Tab-separated table of C-alpha atoms in Angstrom:
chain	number	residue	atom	x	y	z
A	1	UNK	CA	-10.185	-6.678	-14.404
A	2	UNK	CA	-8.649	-8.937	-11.222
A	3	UNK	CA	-10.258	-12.105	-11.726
A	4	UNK	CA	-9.269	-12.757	-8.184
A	5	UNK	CA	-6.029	-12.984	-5.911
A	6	UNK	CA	-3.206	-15.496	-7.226
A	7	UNK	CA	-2.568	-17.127	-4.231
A	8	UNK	CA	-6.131	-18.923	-3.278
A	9	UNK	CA	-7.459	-16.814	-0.474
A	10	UNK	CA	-10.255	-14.681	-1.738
A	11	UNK	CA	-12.370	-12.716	0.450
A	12	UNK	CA	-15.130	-14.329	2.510
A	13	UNK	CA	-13.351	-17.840	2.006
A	14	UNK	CA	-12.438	-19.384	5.550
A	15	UNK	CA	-13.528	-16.590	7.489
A	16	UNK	CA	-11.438	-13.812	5.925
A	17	UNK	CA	-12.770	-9.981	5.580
A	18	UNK	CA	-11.551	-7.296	3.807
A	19	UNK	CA	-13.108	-3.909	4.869
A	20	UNK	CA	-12.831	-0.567	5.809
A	21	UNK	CA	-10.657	0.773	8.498
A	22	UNK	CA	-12.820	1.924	11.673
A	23	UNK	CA	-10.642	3.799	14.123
A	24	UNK	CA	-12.044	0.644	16.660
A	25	UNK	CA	-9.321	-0.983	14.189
A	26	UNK	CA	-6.120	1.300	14.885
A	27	UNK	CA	-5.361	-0.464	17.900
A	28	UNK	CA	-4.995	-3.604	16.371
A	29	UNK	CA	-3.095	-1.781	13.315
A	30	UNK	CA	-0.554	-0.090	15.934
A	31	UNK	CA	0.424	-3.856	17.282
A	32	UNK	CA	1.569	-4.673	13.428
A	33	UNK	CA	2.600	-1.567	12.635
A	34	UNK	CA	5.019	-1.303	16.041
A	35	UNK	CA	6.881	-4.774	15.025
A	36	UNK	CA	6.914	-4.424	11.473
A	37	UNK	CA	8.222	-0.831	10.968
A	38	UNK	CA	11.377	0.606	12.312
A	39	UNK	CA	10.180	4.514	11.853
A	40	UNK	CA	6.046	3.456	12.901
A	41	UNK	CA	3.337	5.510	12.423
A	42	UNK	CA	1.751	6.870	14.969
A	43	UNK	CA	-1.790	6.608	16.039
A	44	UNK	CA	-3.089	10.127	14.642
A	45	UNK	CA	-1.489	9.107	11.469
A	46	UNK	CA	-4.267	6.455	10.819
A	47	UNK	CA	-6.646	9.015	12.388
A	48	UNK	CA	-5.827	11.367	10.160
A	49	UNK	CA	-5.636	8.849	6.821
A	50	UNK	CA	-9.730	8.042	7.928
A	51	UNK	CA	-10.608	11.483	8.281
A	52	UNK	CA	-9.257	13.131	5.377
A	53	UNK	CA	-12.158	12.933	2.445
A	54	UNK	CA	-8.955	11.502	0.544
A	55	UNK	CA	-7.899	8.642	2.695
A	56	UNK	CA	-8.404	5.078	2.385
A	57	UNK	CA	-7.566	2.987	4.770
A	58	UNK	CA	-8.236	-1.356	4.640
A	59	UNK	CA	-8.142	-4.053	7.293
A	60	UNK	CA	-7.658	-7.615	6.833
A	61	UNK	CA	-9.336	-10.249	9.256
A	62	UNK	CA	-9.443	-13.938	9.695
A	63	UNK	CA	-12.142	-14.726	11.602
A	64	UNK	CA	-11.723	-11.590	13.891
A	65	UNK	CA	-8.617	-11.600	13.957
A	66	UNK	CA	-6.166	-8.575	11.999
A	67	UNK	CA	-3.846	-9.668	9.344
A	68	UNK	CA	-3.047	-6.708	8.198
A	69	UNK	CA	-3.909	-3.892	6.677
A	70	UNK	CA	-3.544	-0.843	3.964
A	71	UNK	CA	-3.738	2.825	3.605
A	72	UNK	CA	-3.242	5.396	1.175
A	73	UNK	CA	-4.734	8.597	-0.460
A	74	UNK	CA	-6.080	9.083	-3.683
A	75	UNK	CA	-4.978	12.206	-5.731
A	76	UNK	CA	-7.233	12.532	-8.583
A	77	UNK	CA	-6.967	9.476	-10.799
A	78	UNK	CA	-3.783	8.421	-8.482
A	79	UNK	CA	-4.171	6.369	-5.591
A	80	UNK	CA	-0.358	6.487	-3.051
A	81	UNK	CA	-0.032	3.256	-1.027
A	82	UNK	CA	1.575	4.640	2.096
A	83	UNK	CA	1.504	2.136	4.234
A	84	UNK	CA	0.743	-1.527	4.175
A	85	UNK	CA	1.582	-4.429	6.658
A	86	UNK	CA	0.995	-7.775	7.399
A	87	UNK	CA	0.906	-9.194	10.867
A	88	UNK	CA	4.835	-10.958	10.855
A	89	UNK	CA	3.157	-14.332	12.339
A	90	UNK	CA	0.784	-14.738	8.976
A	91	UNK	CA	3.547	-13.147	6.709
A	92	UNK	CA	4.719	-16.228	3.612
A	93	UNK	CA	0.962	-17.713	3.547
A	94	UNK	CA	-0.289	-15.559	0.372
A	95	UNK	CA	-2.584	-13.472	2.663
A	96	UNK	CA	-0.071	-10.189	1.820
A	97	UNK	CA	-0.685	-10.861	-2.112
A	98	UNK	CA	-4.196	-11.342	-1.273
A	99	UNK	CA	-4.837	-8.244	0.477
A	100	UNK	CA	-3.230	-6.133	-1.912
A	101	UNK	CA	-5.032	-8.175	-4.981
A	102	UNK	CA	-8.085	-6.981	-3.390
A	103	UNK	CA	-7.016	-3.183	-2.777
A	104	UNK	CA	-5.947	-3.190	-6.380
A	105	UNK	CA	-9.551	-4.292	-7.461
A	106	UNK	CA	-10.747	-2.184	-5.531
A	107	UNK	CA	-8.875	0.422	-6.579
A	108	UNK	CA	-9.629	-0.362	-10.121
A	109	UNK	CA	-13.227	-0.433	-9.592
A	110	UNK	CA	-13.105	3.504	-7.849
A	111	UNK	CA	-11.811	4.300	-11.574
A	112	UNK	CA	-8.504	5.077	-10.018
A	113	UNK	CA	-5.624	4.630	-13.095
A	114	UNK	CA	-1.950	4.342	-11.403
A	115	UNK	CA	-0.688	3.323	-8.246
A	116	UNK	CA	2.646	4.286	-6.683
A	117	UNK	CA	4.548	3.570	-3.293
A	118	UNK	CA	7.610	4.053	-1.740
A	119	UNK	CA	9.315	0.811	-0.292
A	120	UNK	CA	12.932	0.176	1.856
A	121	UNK	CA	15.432	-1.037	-0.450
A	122	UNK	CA	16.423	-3.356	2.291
A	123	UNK	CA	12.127	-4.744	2.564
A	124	UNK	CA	13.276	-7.333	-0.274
A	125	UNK	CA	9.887	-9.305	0.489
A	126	UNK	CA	7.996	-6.366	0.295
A	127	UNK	CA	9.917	-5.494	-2.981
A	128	UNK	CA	9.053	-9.330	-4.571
A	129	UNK	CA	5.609	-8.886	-3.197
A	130	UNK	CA	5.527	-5.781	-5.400
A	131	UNK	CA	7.259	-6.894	-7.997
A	132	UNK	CA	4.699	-10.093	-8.325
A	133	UNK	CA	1.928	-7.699	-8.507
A	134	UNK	CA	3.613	-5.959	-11.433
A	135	UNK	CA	4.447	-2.730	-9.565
A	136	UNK	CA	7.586	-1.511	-11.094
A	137	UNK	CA	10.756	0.561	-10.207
A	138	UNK	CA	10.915	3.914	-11.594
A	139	UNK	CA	13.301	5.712	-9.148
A	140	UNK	CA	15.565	5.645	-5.987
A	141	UNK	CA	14.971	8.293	-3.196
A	142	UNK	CA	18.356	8.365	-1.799
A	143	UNK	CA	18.357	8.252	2.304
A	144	UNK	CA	14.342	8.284	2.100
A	145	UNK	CA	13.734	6.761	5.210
A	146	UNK	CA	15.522	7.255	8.824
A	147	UNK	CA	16.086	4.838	11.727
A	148	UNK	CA	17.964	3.993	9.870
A	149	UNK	CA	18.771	5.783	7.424
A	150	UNK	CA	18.136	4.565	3.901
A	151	UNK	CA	17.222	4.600	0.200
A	152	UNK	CA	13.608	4.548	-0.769
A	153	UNK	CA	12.440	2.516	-4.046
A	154	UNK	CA	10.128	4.148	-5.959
A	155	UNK	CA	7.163	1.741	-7.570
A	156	UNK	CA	4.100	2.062	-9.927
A	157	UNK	CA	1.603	0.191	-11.161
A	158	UNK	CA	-1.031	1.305	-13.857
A	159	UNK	CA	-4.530	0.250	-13.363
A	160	UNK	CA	-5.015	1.378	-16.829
A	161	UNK	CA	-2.331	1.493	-19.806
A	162	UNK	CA	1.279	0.735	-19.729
A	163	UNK	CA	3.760	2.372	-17.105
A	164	UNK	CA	4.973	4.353	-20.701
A	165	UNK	CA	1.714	5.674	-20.966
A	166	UNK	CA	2.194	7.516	-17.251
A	167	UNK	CA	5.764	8.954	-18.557
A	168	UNK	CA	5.086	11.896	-19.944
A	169	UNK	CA	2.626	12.641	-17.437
A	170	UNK	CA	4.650	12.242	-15.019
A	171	UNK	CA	7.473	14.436	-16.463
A	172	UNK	CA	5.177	17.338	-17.459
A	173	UNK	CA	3.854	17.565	-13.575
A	174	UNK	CA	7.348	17.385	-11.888
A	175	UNK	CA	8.420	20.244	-14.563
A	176	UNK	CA	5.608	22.186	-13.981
A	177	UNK	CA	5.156	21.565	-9.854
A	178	UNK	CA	8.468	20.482	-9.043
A	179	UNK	CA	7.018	17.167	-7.498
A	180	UNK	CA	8.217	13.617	-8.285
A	181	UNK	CA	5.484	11.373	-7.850
C-alpha cells in the first residue's frame, strides 16, 4: 500500500484536489497539453478517454487552478498511462510525483496489478519521474513518436509482484496475439 506521496503534497493539503476528469476540465487540459507535447492530443481524444467504460482520466487542482492531469485505460488487471502532464509553470515542485503517487493508489485500490507507459527517450524528467516511482524499462519502440520523429521507452510498474512475475505473461500474450504490451 502507498502510505502517501514522497514529496509532501498529499491531497486536500493547501488546497490541492485530485479528481475525476469532467469534460468542463478538457479545456484547461488542452492549455497543458498544447505547450507540453509536440504531437498533442486533441480534444476528442480526452472525450473519447471519458466516454469509453475503460477510460480513466484525473485532474490535478490547486485551489481551482489545473496542475495537471492523467489518463489511461484499464485492460483487465492492466491499467496504460497514456498521457500525463503537468502544467510547465508548477513542473520541479513535487506536484508531478504527487499526482502520479495518487493515480498509483488509486490504481492499486481498483485491484489493478501492472502499469505500463510509453515515454520520449528525449522526456529525461519524465523518464527520472518514472524511474523514482519504480517504473522500469523493458523495451525501446524505435521511431515511436513523430514531430519529431523518435524512439519510445517502454516502462512498467507492478502494483502487485515483481516486474519478473509479469514476464512470462507478457511473452505468452505477444506469442499468442502478436501484441507487445
Amino acid at each position: 500500500m502507498n502510505n502517501g506521496p514522497r514529496h509532501g503534497v498529499a491531497e486536500g493539503s493547501f488546497g490541492l484536489a485530485f479528481v475525476p476528469m469532467q469534460r468542463s476540465d478538457i479545456p484547461d487540459v488542452l492549455e497543458i497539453e498544447s505547450v507540453s507535447f509536440s504531437n498533442p492530443w486533441r480534444e476528442q481524444d480526452f472525450v473519447y478517454a471519458l466516454e469509453k467504460e475503460h477510460g480513466i482520466g484525473r485532474v490535478c487542482r490547486l485551489e481551482g487552478l489545473m496542475l495537471g492531469y492523467a489518463v489511461g485505460f484499464r485492460t483487465g488487471s492492466e491499467f496504460h498511462l497514456a498521457d500525463f502532464a503537468v502544467c510547465p509553470k508548477f513542473q520541479r515542485r513535487g506536484y508531478g510525483a504527487t499526482l502520479l503517487d495518487i493515480l498509483l493508489a488509486e490504481l492499486r485500490m481498483l485491484e489493478l496489478r501492472i502499469v505500463t507507459l510509453e515515454v520520449r527517450r528525449s522526456n529525461q524528467p519524465a523518464v527520472r519521474l518514472y524511474g523514482r516511482a519504480e517504473f522500469q524499462t523493458v523495451a525501446i519502440r524505435r521511431a515511436y513518436y513523430s514531430r519529431p520523429t523518435e524512439d519510445a521507452i517502454v516502462m512498467l510498474k507492478p502494483l502487485v509482484g515483481r516486474l519478473s512475475d509479469w514476464v512470462p505473461e507478457a511473452l505468452d500474450r505477444t506469442l499468442k496475439t502478436g501484441e507487445s504490451g
